[in-house]
PDB file of C-alpha atoms in Angstrom:
ATOM      1  CA  UNK C 246     -14.846 -21.788  13.691  1.00 35.00           C
ATOM      2  CA  UNK C 247     -14.630 -20.117  17.073  1.00 36.00           C
ATOM      3  CA  UNK C 248     -16.777 -16.985  17.196  1.00 38.00           C
ATOM      4  CA  UNK C 249     -14.757 -13.816  17.524  1.00 43.00           C
ATOM      5  CA  UNK C 250     -15.275 -11.573  20.498  1.00 41.00           C
ATOM      6  CA  UNK C 251     -17.203  -8.339  20.098  1.00 43.00           C
ATOM      7  CA  UNK C 252     -15.249  -5.103  19.808  1.00 43.00           C
ATOM      8  CA  UNK C 253     -16.371  -3.884  23.224  1.00 43.00           C
ATOM      9  CA  UNK C 254     -14.934  -6.946  24.948  1.00 42.00           C
ATOM     10  CA  UNK C 255     -11.436  -6.651  23.533  1.00 48.00           C
ATOM     11  CA  UNK C 256      -8.936  -6.298  26.337  1.00 43.00           C
ATOM     12  CA  UNK C 257      -5.584  -5.997  24.589  1.00 54.00           C
ATOM     13  CA  UNK C 258      -4.541  -2.884  22.723  1.00 74.00           C
ATOM     14  CA  UNK C 259      -5.202  -2.868  18.989  1.00 80.00           C
ATOM     15  CA  UNK C 260      -2.782  -1.233  16.602  1.00 82.00           C
ATOM     16  CA  UNK C 261      -4.449   1.700  14.790  1.00 89.00           C
ATOM     17  CA  UNK C 262      -4.955   1.742  11.032  1.00 96.00           C
ATOM     18  CA  UNK C 263      -1.364   1.985   9.861  1.00 97.00           C
ATOM     19  CA  UNK C 264      -1.203   1.192   6.172  1.00 98.00           C
ATOM     20  CA  UNK C 265       1.371  -0.477   3.964  1.00 98.00           C
ATOM     21  CA  UNK C 266       1.229   1.072   0.490  1.00 98.00           C
ATOM     22  CA  UNK C 267       2.863  -0.222  -2.672  1.00 95.00           C
ATOM     23  CA  UNK C 268       5.572   1.974  -4.219  1.00 95.00           C
ATOM     24  CA  UNK C 269       3.685   1.553  -7.495  1.00 94.00           C
ATOM     25  CA  UNK C 270       0.770   3.464  -5.951  1.00 95.00           C
ATOM     26  CA  UNK C 271       3.037   6.315  -4.883  1.00 95.00           C
ATOM     27  CA  UNK C 272       4.523   6.687  -8.359  1.00 94.00           C
ATOM     28  CA  UNK C 273       1.201   6.552 -10.215  1.00 91.00           C
ATOM     29  CA  UNK C 274      -0.874   8.316  -7.536  1.00 92.00           C
ATOM     30  CA  UNK C 275      -3.233   5.369  -7.762  1.00 92.00           C
ATOM     31  CA  UNK C 276      -6.549   6.246  -6.059  1.00 93.00           C
ATOM     32  CA  UNK C 277      -6.055   3.316  -3.656  1.00 95.00           C
ATOM     33  CA  UNK C 278      -2.846   4.843  -2.347  1.00 96.00           C
ATOM     34  CA  UNK C 279      -4.169   8.402  -2.317  1.00 97.00           C
ATOM     35  CA  UNK C 280      -7.286   7.399  -0.368  1.00 98.00           C
ATOM     36  CA  UNK C 281      -5.195   5.425   2.130  1.00 98.00           C
ATOM     37  CA  UNK C 282      -3.052   8.487   2.750  1.00 98.00           C
ATOM     38  CA  UNK C 283      -6.220  10.406   3.641  1.00 98.00           C
ATOM     39  CA  UNK C 284      -7.753   7.910   6.081  1.00 98.00           C
ATOM     40  CA  UNK C 285      -4.862   5.945   7.641  1.00 98.00           C
ATOM     41  CA  UNK C 286      -2.996   7.200  10.682  1.00 97.00           C
ATOM     42  CA  UNK C 287       0.214   6.760   8.692  1.00 97.00           C
ATOM     43  CA  UNK C 288       1.563   4.695   5.813  1.00 98.00           C
ATOM     44  CA  UNK C 289       4.769   2.806   5.075  1.00 97.00           C
ATOM     45  CA  UNK C 290       6.070   2.019   1.607  1.00 97.00           C
ATOM     46  CA  UNK C 291       9.117   0.413   0.021  1.00 94.00           C
ATOM     47  CA  UNK C 292      11.801   2.939  -0.845  1.00 91.00           C
ATOM     48  CA  UNK C 293      14.032   1.742  -3.647  1.00 87.00           C
ATOM     49  CA  UNK C 294      17.510   2.709  -2.511  1.00 81.00           C
ATOM     50  CA  UNK C 295      21.117   1.574  -2.993  1.00 75.00           C
ATOM     51  CA  UNK C 296      21.012  -1.046  -0.249  1.00 60.00           C
ATOM     52  CA  UNK C 297      24.665  -2.072  -0.339  1.00 46.00           C
ATOM     53  CA  UNK C 298      25.666   1.553   0.115  1.00 42.00           C
ATOM     54  CA  UNK C 299      23.030   2.400   2.686  1.00 49.00           C
ATOM     55  CA  UNK C 300      20.133   4.763   2.071  1.00 56.00           C
ATOM     56  CA  UNK C 301      21.804   8.043   3.030  1.00 63.00           C
ATOM     57  CA  UNK C 302      21.251  11.084   0.835  1.00 69.00           C
ATOM     58  CA  UNK C 303      24.695  11.025  -0.708  1.00 74.00           C
ATOM     59  CA  UNK C 304      24.271   7.403  -1.813  1.00 74.00           C
ATOM     60  CA  UNK C 305      20.874   8.183  -3.307  1.00 76.00           C
ATOM     61  CA  UNK C 306      22.248  11.229  -5.164  1.00 77.00           C
ATOM     62  CA  UNK C 307      25.130   9.172  -6.542  1.00 79.00           C
ATOM     63  CA  UNK C 308      22.769   6.396  -7.671  1.00 79.00           C
ATOM     64  CA  UNK C 309      20.541   8.959  -9.390  1.00 79.00           C
ATOM     65  CA  UNK C 310      23.551  10.470 -11.133  1.00 82.00           C
ATOM     66  CA  UNK C 311      24.637   7.064 -12.464  1.00 82.00           C
ATOM     67  CA  UNK C 312      21.192   5.809 -13.516  1.00 84.00           C
ATOM     68  CA  UNK C 313      18.709   7.944 -15.491  1.00 88.00           C
ATOM     69  CA  UNK C 314      15.896   5.468 -14.791  1.00 89.00           C
ATOM     70  CA  UNK C 315      16.535   5.632 -11.035  1.00 88.00           C
ATOM     71  CA  UNK C 316      16.620   9.436 -11.263  1.00 90.00           C
ATOM     72  CA  UNK C 317      13.241   9.350 -13.048  1.00 92.00           C
ATOM     73  CA  UNK C 318      11.848   7.121 -10.309  1.00 91.00           C
ATOM     74  CA  UNK C 319      13.022   9.526  -7.599  1.00 91.00           C
ATOM     75  CA  UNK C 320      11.539  12.453  -9.514  1.00 93.00           C
ATOM     76  CA  UNK C 321       8.213  10.610  -9.751  1.00 94.00           C
ATOM     77  CA  UNK C 322       8.018  10.736  -5.943  1.00 94.00           C
ATOM     78  CA  UNK C 323       8.682  14.461  -5.620  1.00 94.00           C
ATOM     79  CA  UNK C 324       4.938  15.151  -5.365  1.00 95.00           C
ATOM     80  CA  UNK C 325       4.830  13.086  -2.122  1.00 96.00           C
ATOM     81  CA  UNK C 326       7.703  14.851  -0.324  1.00 95.00           C
ATOM     82  CA  UNK C 327       5.354  16.960   1.879  1.00 96.00           C
ATOM     83  CA  UNK C 328       3.801  13.700   3.111  1.00 97.00           C
ATOM     84  CA  UNK C 329       7.239  12.334   3.999  1.00 96.00           C
ATOM     85  CA  UNK C 330       8.182  15.558   5.775  1.00 96.00           C
ATOM     86  CA  UNK C 331       4.993  15.508   7.865  1.00 97.00           C
ATOM     87  CA  UNK C 332       5.448  11.852   8.845  1.00 97.00           C
ATOM     88  CA  UNK C 333       2.280  10.718   7.075  1.00 98.00           C
ATOM     89  CA  UNK C 334       4.290   8.543   4.676  1.00 97.00           C
ATOM     90  CA  UNK C 335       7.562   6.811   5.451  1.00 96.00           C
ATOM     91  CA  UNK C 336       9.811   3.923   4.434  1.00 94.00           C
ATOM     92  CA  UNK C 337      10.246   2.367   7.900  1.00 94.00           C
ATOM     93  CA  UNK C 338       8.125   1.217  10.813  1.00 94.00           C
ATOM     94  CA  UNK C 339       9.829   1.215  14.196  1.00 92.00           C
ATOM     95  CA  UNK C 340      13.169   1.621  12.433  1.00 91.00           C
ATOM     96  CA  UNK C 341      12.614  -1.429  10.186  1.00 93.00           C
ATOM     97  CA  UNK C 342      11.945  -1.357   6.462  1.00 92.00           C
ATOM     98  CA  UNK C 343      10.403  -3.963   4.107  1.00 93.00           C
ATOM     99  CA  UNK C 344      13.601  -4.555   2.115  1.00 88.00           C
ATOM    100  CA  UNK C 345      14.578  -7.799   3.858  1.00 89.00           C
ATOM    101  CA  UNK C 346      11.033  -9.137   3.491  1.00 93.00           C
ATOM    102  CA  UNK C 347      11.218  -8.440  -0.244  1.00 90.00           C
ATOM    103  CA  UNK C 348      14.592 -10.200  -0.429  1.00 86.00           C
ATOM    104  CA  UNK C 349      13.153 -13.194   1.463  1.00 90.00           C
ATOM    105  CA  UNK C 350      10.236 -13.341  -0.965  1.00 90.00           C
ATOM    106  CA  UNK C 351      12.673 -13.350  -3.871  1.00 84.00           C
ATOM    107  CA  UNK C 352      14.601 -16.230  -2.274  1.00 83.00           C
ATOM    108  CA  UNK C 353      11.369 -18.192  -1.731  1.00 88.00           C
ATOM    109  CA  UNK C 354      10.452 -17.801  -5.383  1.00 85.00           C
ATOM    110  CA  UNK C 355      13.857 -19.080  -6.442  1.00 82.00           C
ATOM    111  CA  UNK C 356      14.169 -22.003  -4.014  1.00 86.00           C
ATOM    112  CA  UNK C 357      10.683 -23.178  -2.976  1.00 88.00           C
ATOM    113  CA  UNK C 358       9.534 -26.005  -5.286  1.00 88.00           C
ATOM    114  CA  UNK C 359       5.930 -24.844  -4.975  1.00 86.00           C
ATOM    115  CA  UNK C 360       6.960 -21.685  -6.845  1.00 87.00           C
ATOM    116  CA  UNK C 361       8.538 -23.561  -9.764  1.00 88.00           C
ATOM    117  CA  UNK C 362       5.830 -22.413 -12.261  1.00 88.00           C
ATOM    118  CA  UNK C 363       6.965 -18.824 -11.659  1.00 87.00           C
ATOM    119  CA  UNK C 364      10.699 -19.392 -12.182  1.00 83.00           C
ATOM    120  CA  UNK C 365      10.689 -18.497 -15.896  1.00 82.00           C
ATOM    121  CA  UNK C 366       9.412 -15.043 -14.878  1.00 76.00           C
ATOM    122  CA  UNK C 367      12.111 -14.369 -12.304  1.00 72.00           C
ATOM    123  CA  UNK C 368      15.487 -12.711 -12.466  1.00 65.00           C
ATOM    124  CA  UNK C 369      18.166 -14.389 -10.383  1.00 62.00           C
ATOM    125  CA  UNK C 370      20.319 -11.272 -10.169  1.00 62.00           C
ATOM    126  CA  UNK C 371      17.570  -8.831  -9.198  1.00 63.00           C
ATOM    127  CA  UNK C 372      18.273  -8.576  -5.457  1.00 60.00           C
ATOM    128  CA  UNK C 373      21.920  -9.624  -5.611  1.00 65.00           C
ATOM    129  CA  UNK C 374      23.433  -6.680  -7.461  1.00 68.00           C
ATOM    130  CA  UNK C 375      22.732  -3.127  -6.345  1.00 67.00           C
ATOM    131  CA  UNK C 376      22.901  -1.563  -9.785  1.00 74.00           C
ATOM    132  CA  UNK C 377      20.698  -4.177 -11.437  1.00 76.00           C
ATOM    133  CA  UNK C 378      18.209  -4.023  -8.574  1.00 76.00           C
ATOM    134  CA  UNK C 379      17.810  -0.256  -8.741  1.00 81.00           C
ATOM    135  CA  UNK C 380      17.573  -0.135 -12.514  1.00 84.00           C
ATOM    136  CA  UNK C 381      15.098  -3.020 -12.878  1.00 85.00           C
ATOM    137  CA  UNK C 382      12.899  -2.141  -9.919  1.00 87.00           C
ATOM    138  CA  UNK C 383      12.821   1.575 -10.758  1.00 90.00           C
ATOM    139  CA  UNK C 384      11.862   0.844 -14.360  1.00 90.00           C
ATOM    140  CA  UNK C 385       9.108  -1.526 -13.276  1.00 90.00           C
ATOM    141  CA  UNK C 386       7.616   0.917 -10.781  1.00 91.00           C
ATOM    142  CA  UNK C 387       7.629   3.655 -13.423  1.00 91.00           C
ATOM    143  CA  UNK C 388       5.855   1.329 -15.888  1.00 87.00           C
ATOM    144  CA  UNK C 389       3.271   0.242 -13.268  1.00 77.00           C
ATOM    145  CA  UNK C 390       4.408  -3.341 -12.909  1.00 71.00           C
ATOM    146  CA  UNK C 391       4.722  -5.267 -16.205  1.00 74.00           C
ATOM    147  CA  UNK C 392       7.615  -7.388 -14.899  1.00 85.00           C
ATOM    148  CA  UNK C 393       6.337 -10.070 -12.460  1.00 86.00           C
ATOM    149  CA  UNK C 394       9.928 -10.888 -11.574  1.00 83.00           C
ATOM    150  CA  UNK C 395       9.962  -7.520  -9.803  1.00 87.00           C
ATOM    151  CA  UNK C 396       6.346  -6.961  -8.781  1.00 90.00           C
ATOM    152  CA  UNK C 397       5.731 -10.390  -7.210  1.00 90.00           C
ATOM    153  CA  UNK C 398       8.621 -10.182  -4.697  1.00 90.00           C
ATOM    154  CA  UNK C 399       7.691  -6.595  -3.842  1.00 92.00           C
ATOM    155  CA  UNK C 400       4.008  -7.444  -3.218  1.00 94.00           C
ATOM    156  CA  UNK C 401       4.824 -10.611  -1.254  1.00 94.00           C
ATOM    157  CA  UNK C 402       7.473  -8.817   0.801  1.00 95.00           C
ATOM    158  CA  UNK C 403       5.124  -5.978   1.698  1.00 97.00           C
ATOM    159  CA  UNK C 404       2.488  -8.522   2.771  1.00 96.00           C
ATOM    160  CA  UNK C 405       4.986 -10.278   5.037  1.00 96.00           C
ATOM    161  CA  UNK C 406       6.145  -6.960   6.495  1.00 97.00           C
ATOM    162  CA  UNK C 407       2.552  -5.945   7.251  1.00 97.00           C
ATOM    163  CA  UNK C 408       1.477  -9.318   8.650  1.00 96.00           C
ATOM    164  CA  UNK C 409       4.356  -9.401  11.122  1.00 95.00           C
ATOM    165  CA  UNK C 410       3.279  -6.018  12.520  1.00 95.00           C
ATOM    166  CA  UNK C 411      -0.532  -6.203  12.263  1.00 94.00           C
ATOM    167  CA  UNK C 412      -0.463  -3.388   9.747  1.00 97.00           C
ATOM    168  CA  UNK C 413      -3.008  -3.204   6.920  1.00 98.00           C
ATOM    169  CA  UNK C 414      -2.001  -3.607   3.283  1.00 97.00           C
ATOM    170  CA  UNK C 415      -3.768  -1.382   0.782  1.00 97.00           C
ATOM    171  CA  UNK C 416      -4.588  -2.836  -2.634  1.00 94.00           C
ATOM    172  CA  UNK C 417      -6.546  -1.677  -5.644  1.00 90.00           C
ATOM    173  CA  UNK C 418      -9.779  -3.596  -6.184  1.00 78.00           C
ATOM    174  CA  UNK C 419      -9.300  -6.762  -8.254  1.00 61.00           C
ATOM    175  CA  UNK C 420      -8.937  -6.192 -12.000  1.00 58.00           C
ATOM    176  CA  UNK C 421      -6.110  -8.433 -13.265  1.00 57.00           C
ATOM    177  CA  UNK C 422      -6.178 -12.238 -13.494  1.00 54.00           C
ATOM    178  CA  UNK C 423      -3.818 -12.459 -10.514  1.00 59.00           C
ATOM    179  CA  UNK C 424      -5.915 -10.057  -8.429  1.00 58.00           C
ATOM    180  CA  UNK C 425      -9.134 -11.949  -9.194  1.00 58.00           C
ATOM    181  CA  UNK C 426      -7.480 -15.226  -8.205  1.00 58.00           C
ATOM    182  CA  UNK C 427      -6.235 -13.608  -5.011  1.00 64.00           C
ATOM    183  CA  UNK C 428      -9.673 -12.253  -4.101  1.00 63.00           C
ATOM    184  CA  UNK C 429     -11.086 -15.789  -4.067  1.00 71.00           C
ATOM    185  CA  UNK C 430      -8.721 -16.656  -1.224  1.00 75.00           C
ATOM    186  CA  UNK C 431      -9.915 -13.945   1.139  1.00 81.00           C
ATOM    187  CA  UNK C 432     -12.538 -13.582   3.863  1.00 90.00           C
ATOM    188  CA  UNK C 433     -14.474 -10.319   3.776  1.00 93.00           C
ATOM    189  CA  UNK C 434     -14.530  -8.496   7.118  1.00 95.00           C
ATOM    190  CA  UNK C 435     -16.392  -5.318   6.160  1.00 97.00           C
ATOM    191  CA  UNK C 436     -17.663  -3.254   3.237  1.00 96.00           C
ATOM    192  CA  UNK C 437     -18.230   0.475   3.296  1.00 97.00           C
ATOM    193  CA  UNK C 438     -17.526   3.640   1.332  1.00 97.00           C
ATOM    194  CA  UNK C 439     -16.363   7.150   2.132  1.00 98.00           C
ATOM    195  CA  UNK C 440     -16.007  10.419   0.207  1.00 98.00           C
ATOM    196  CA  UNK C 441     -12.403  11.137  -0.706  1.00 98.00           C
ATOM    197  CA  UNK C 442     -10.100  12.923  -3.077  1.00 97.00           C
ATOM    198  CA  UNK C 443      -9.466  10.611  -6.010  1.00 95.00           C
ATOM    199  CA  UNK C 444      -6.873  13.026  -7.342  1.00 94.00           C
ATOM    200  CA  UNK C 445      -5.045  15.816  -5.600  1.00 94.00           C
ATOM    201  CA  UNK C 446      -1.733  17.160  -4.398  1.00 94.00           C
ATOM    202  CA  UNK C 447       0.104  16.136  -1.251  1.00 95.00           C
ATOM    203  CA  UNK C 448      -0.775  19.508   0.262  1.00 94.00           C
ATOM    204  CA  UNK C 449      -4.455  18.822  -0.422  1.00 95.00           C
ATOM    205  CA  UNK C 450      -4.183  15.398   1.233  1.00 97.00           C
ATOM    206  CA  UNK C 451      -2.645  17.077   4.283  1.00 97.00           C
ATOM    207  CA  UNK C 452      -5.507  19.587   4.301  1.00 96.00           C
ATOM    208  CA  UNK C 453      -8.081  16.765   4.290  1.00 98.00           C
ATOM    209  CA  UNK C 454      -6.244  15.112   7.174  1.00 98.00           C
ATOM    210  CA  UNK C 455      -6.158  18.358   9.171  1.00 98.00           C
ATOM    211  CA  UNK C 456      -9.839  19.165   8.621  1.00 98.00           C
ATOM    212  CA  UNK C 457     -11.113  15.641   9.264  1.00 98.00           C
ATOM    213  CA  UNK C 458      -8.690  14.541  11.980  1.00 97.00           C
ATOM    214  CA  UNK C 459     -11.238  13.452  14.578  1.00 97.00           C
ATOM    215  CA  UNK C 460     -13.461  11.639  12.080  1.00 98.00           C
ATOM    216  CA  UNK C 461     -10.377  10.001  10.498  1.00 98.00           C
ATOM    217  CA  UNK C 462      -9.124   8.774  13.856  1.00 97.00           C
ATOM    218  CA  UNK C 463     -12.490   7.200  14.643  1.00 97.00           C
ATOM    219  CA  UNK C 464     -12.722   5.530  11.223  1.00 98.00           C
ATOM    220  CA  UNK C 465      -9.187   4.175  11.477  1.00 97.00           C
ATOM    221  CA  UNK C 466      -9.797   2.872  14.989  1.00 96.00           C
ATOM    222  CA  UNK C 467     -12.977   1.064  13.926  1.00 97.00           C
ATOM    223  CA  UNK C 468     -11.258  -0.446  10.888  1.00 98.00           C
ATOM    224  CA  UNK C 469      -8.530  -1.869  13.097  1.00 96.00           C
ATOM    225  CA  UNK C 470     -11.074  -3.154  15.624  1.00 96.00           C
ATOM    226  CA  UNK C 471     -13.139  -4.828  12.896  1.00 97.00           C
ATOM    227  CA  UNK C 472     -10.141  -6.890  11.814  1.00 96.00           C
ATOM    228  CA  UNK C 473      -9.628  -7.867  15.444  1.00 94.00           C
ATOM    229  CA  UNK C 474     -13.242  -8.682  16.321  1.00 94.00           C
ATOM    230  CA  UNK C 475     -14.920  -9.549  13.036  1.00 94.00           C
ATOM    231  CA  UNK C 476     -17.712  -7.060  13.812  1.00 95.00           C
ATOM    232  CA  UNK C 477     -18.176  -4.549  10.942  1.00 96.00           C
ATOM    233  CA  UNK C 478     -20.865  -2.386  12.574  1.00 95.00           C
ATOM    234  CA  UNK C 479     -18.395   0.125  13.998  1.00 97.00           C
ATOM    235  CA  UNK C 480     -16.830   0.676  10.584  1.00 98.00           C
ATOM    236  CA  UNK C 481     -20.173   1.497   9.002  1.00 96.00           C
ATOM    237  CA  UNK C 482     -21.025   4.001  11.731  1.00 97.00           C
ATOM    238  CA  UNK C 483     -17.585   5.634  11.582  1.00 98.00           C
ATOM    239  CA  UNK C 484     -17.719   5.831   7.775  1.00 98.00           C
ATOM    240  CA  UNK C 485     -21.056   7.633   8.051  1.00 98.00           C
ATOM    241  CA  UNK C 486     -19.534  10.103  10.516  1.00 98.00           C
ATOM    242  CA  UNK C 487     -16.544  10.608   8.227  1.00 98.00           C
ATOM    243  CA  UNK C 488     -18.888  11.334   5.297  1.00 98.00           C
ATOM    244  CA  UNK C 489     -20.759  13.933   7.358  1.00 98.00           C
ATOM    245  CA  UNK C 490     -17.478  15.607   8.351  1.00 98.00           C
ATOM    246  CA  UNK C 491     -16.283  15.615   4.727  1.00 98.00           C
ATOM    247  CA  UNK C 492     -19.492  17.313   3.576  1.00 98.00           C
ATOM    248  CA  UNK C 493     -19.163  19.961   6.287  1.00 98.00           C
ATOM    249  CA  UNK C 494     -15.653  20.797   5.111  1.00 98.00           C
ATOM    250  CA  UNK C 495     -16.240  20.257   1.383  1.00 97.00           C
ATOM    251  CA  UNK C 496     -15.907  23.919   0.390  1.00 96.00           C
ATOM    252  CA  UNK C 497     -12.473  24.184   2.021  1.00 96.00           C
ATOM    253  CA  UNK C 498     -11.348  20.773   0.757  1.00 96.00           C
ATOM    254  CA  UNK C 499     -12.197  21.746  -2.833  1.00 95.00           C
ATOM    255  CA  UNK C 500     -11.127  25.400  -2.625  1.00 92.00           C
ATOM    256  CA  UNK C 501      -8.875  26.735  -5.401  1.00 86.00           C
ATOM    257  CA  UNK C 502      -5.191  26.037  -4.776  1.00 78.00           C
ATOM    258  CA  UNK C 503      -3.236  28.510  -2.673  1.00 68.00           C
ATOM    259  CA  UNK C 504       0.197  29.876  -3.490  1.00 58.00           C
ATOM    260  CA  UNK C 505       1.843  27.268  -1.240  1.00 63.00           C
ATOM    261  CA  UNK C 506       0.346  24.451  -3.322  1.00 65.00           C
ATOM    262  CA  UNK C 507       3.009  24.047  -5.990  1.00 63.00           C
ATOM    263  CA  UNK C 508       1.644  20.788  -7.434  1.00 63.00           C
ATOM    264  CA  UNK C 509      -0.923  21.795 -10.050  1.00 69.00           C
ATOM    265  CA  UNK C 510      -2.687  18.434 -10.333  1.00 83.00           C
ATOM    266  CA  UNK C 511      -6.460  18.881 -10.587  1.00 87.00           C
ATOM    267  CA  UNK C 512      -8.410  18.190  -7.384  1.00 92.00           C
ATOM    268  CA  UNK C 513     -11.048  15.519  -8.059  1.00 94.00           C
ATOM    269  CA  UNK C 514     -13.484  14.442  -5.340  1.00 96.00           C
ATOM    270  CA  UNK C 515     -15.277  11.118  -5.495  1.00 96.00           C
ATOM    271  CA  UNK C 516     -16.403   8.141  -3.477  1.00 97.00           C
ATOM    272  CA  UNK C 517     -14.073   5.330  -2.420  1.00 97.00           C
ATOM    273  CA  UNK C 518     -15.269   1.782  -1.852  1.00 96.00           C
ATOM    274  CA  UNK C 519     -13.427   0.082   1.041  1.00 97.00           C
ATOM    275  CA  UNK C 520     -13.560  -3.697   1.410  1.00 95.00           C
ATOM    276  CA  UNK C 521     -11.694  -5.155   4.371  1.00 96.00           C
ATOM    277  CA  UNK C 522     -10.402  -8.665   3.641  1.00 94.00           C
ATOM    278  CA  UNK C 523      -8.250 -11.186   5.458  1.00 94.00           C
ATOM    279  CA  UNK C 524      -5.969 -12.884   2.925  1.00 93.00           C
ATOM    280  CA  UNK C 525      -3.693 -15.870   3.526  1.00 92.00           C
ATOM    281  CA  UNK C 526      -0.136 -14.747   4.100  1.00 90.00           C
ATOM    282  CA  UNK C 527       0.996 -16.498   0.905  1.00 89.00           C
ATOM    283  CA  UNK C 528      -1.848 -15.086  -1.222  1.00 89.00           C
ATOM    284  CA  UNK C 529       0.546 -13.325  -3.624  1.00 91.00           C
ATOM    285  CA  UNK C 530       2.377 -16.578  -4.351  1.00 88.00           C
ATOM    286  CA  UNK C 531      -0.796 -18.685  -4.609  1.00 87.00           C
ATOM    287  CA  UNK C 532      -2.628 -16.293  -6.913  1.00 86.00           C
ATOM    288  CA  UNK C 533       0.429 -15.753  -9.131  1.00 85.00           C
ATOM    289  CA  UNK C 534       0.932 -19.518  -9.492  1.00 85.00           C
ATOM    290  CA  UNK C 535      -2.772 -19.937 -10.285  1.00 82.00           C
ATOM    291  CA  UNK C 536      -2.554 -17.275 -12.996  1.00 80.00           C
ATOM    292  CA  UNK C 537       0.612 -18.825 -14.467  1.00 79.00           C
ATOM    293  CA  UNK C 538      -0.807 -22.381 -14.553  1.00 80.00           C
ATOM    294  CA  UNK C 539      -4.456 -21.671 -15.294  1.00 73.00           C
ATOM    295  CA  UNK C 540      -5.522 -23.539 -12.161  1.00 73.00           C
ATOM    296  CA  UNK C 541      -7.691 -22.353  -9.296  1.00 64.00           C
ATOM    297  CA  UNK C 542      -5.643 -20.911  -6.405  1.00 62.00           C
ATOM    298  CA  UNK C 543      -5.040 -23.427  -3.631  1.00 61.00           C
ATOM    299  CA  UNK C 544      -6.954 -22.808  -0.426  1.00 54.00           C
ATOM    300  CA  UNK C 545      -4.966 -24.697   2.179  1.00 54.00           C
ATOM    301  CA  UNK C 546      -4.900 -23.840   5.878  1.00 51.00           C
ATOM    302  CA  UNK C 547      -3.106 -20.467   5.890  1.00 63.00           C
ATOM    303  CA  UNK C 548       0.081 -19.812   7.819  1.00 75.00           C
ATOM    304  CA  UNK C 549      -1.182 -16.477   9.097  1.00 85.00           C
ATOM    305  CA  UNK C 550      -3.256 -13.724   7.532  1.00 92.00           C
ATOM    306  CA  UNK C 551      -2.649 -10.372   5.899  1.00 95.00           C
ATOM    307  CA  UNK C 552      -5.115  -7.642   6.824  1.00 96.00           C
ATOM    308  CA  UNK C 553      -6.012  -5.955   3.574  1.00 96.00           C
ATOM    309  CA  UNK C 554      -8.233  -3.155   2.332  1.00 96.00           C
ATOM    310  CA  UNK C 555      -9.284  -3.214  -1.312  1.00 95.00           C
ATOM    311  CA  UNK C 556      -9.962   0.342  -2.473  1.00 95.00           C
ATOM    312  CA  UNK C 557     -11.844   1.274  -5.623  1.00 93.00           C
ATOM    313  CA  UNK C 558     -12.840   4.752  -6.721  1.00 93.00           C
ATOM    314  CA  UNK C 559     -16.487   5.302  -7.573  1.00 88.00           C
ATOM    315  CA  UNK C 560     -16.937   8.247  -9.884  1.00 68.00           C
ATOM    316  CA  UNK C 561     -14.721  11.294  -9.660  1.00 52.00           C
ATOM    317  CA  UNK C 562     -13.180  10.835 -13.096  1.00 50.00           C
TER     318      UNK C 562
END
């Protein structure tokens, strides 16, 4: 394999650490998503919306009125509204959203013969009918993903969206059969850890970002450069600087909530393990097929890579 160039010799601009976060992580406030919102420059997620009607507010309100499960899904995201308002979290990148990538993934699962073992899990009508799509996808996100007919297309679509833009997908560390199969397909780029809030309100996340802005920018820049160069040394140094900055601001980060902090979720500090991995672009399909058939995931020459960070909380429970 051709040796990658060192970070210092890179000549073209490198996109900063802009994350792609699963909508499941937003609903459940999964530590992986919460940590990403603290250290990434910004994050993009999939907004479930009435696509045929457009995603304007009136269409969303009407969909919520018609569907109690969609209304519950929208309510589950209320905690994150300050992050949307501040531009930290959004549903588009450069005016484009992941919806078409998710639709393409659904079509691949239905029509690609390699995906035949997954067909019994899929729902033909899921991305064809607006009402069915909103109801099924909203229910699955609220239940944290028990329906692979919904979660597989969403995960694969987000990977494709990120890969096309050199963004970085955030995942929880491997725990399920599918995740363990997927991890065997990847190439580790770096390993490090940083202090972080494992639980906390959106306002508290914004406070962390404001207090640690310079250290966050350096960490994010080194993460992006490591994926470009293959050299993890800058990430380790930046993570150490971020930890020092966190400790200096710890008393303010963990201060009792102010009157503007309406979300009463308990603030829980901890340590977050970050493992940077390059996964094949079709890792979601390969690992899901491996789990369904009981076979090892195939490791063919990949058609592109997905830059991924696996995040696991250490302590802080």
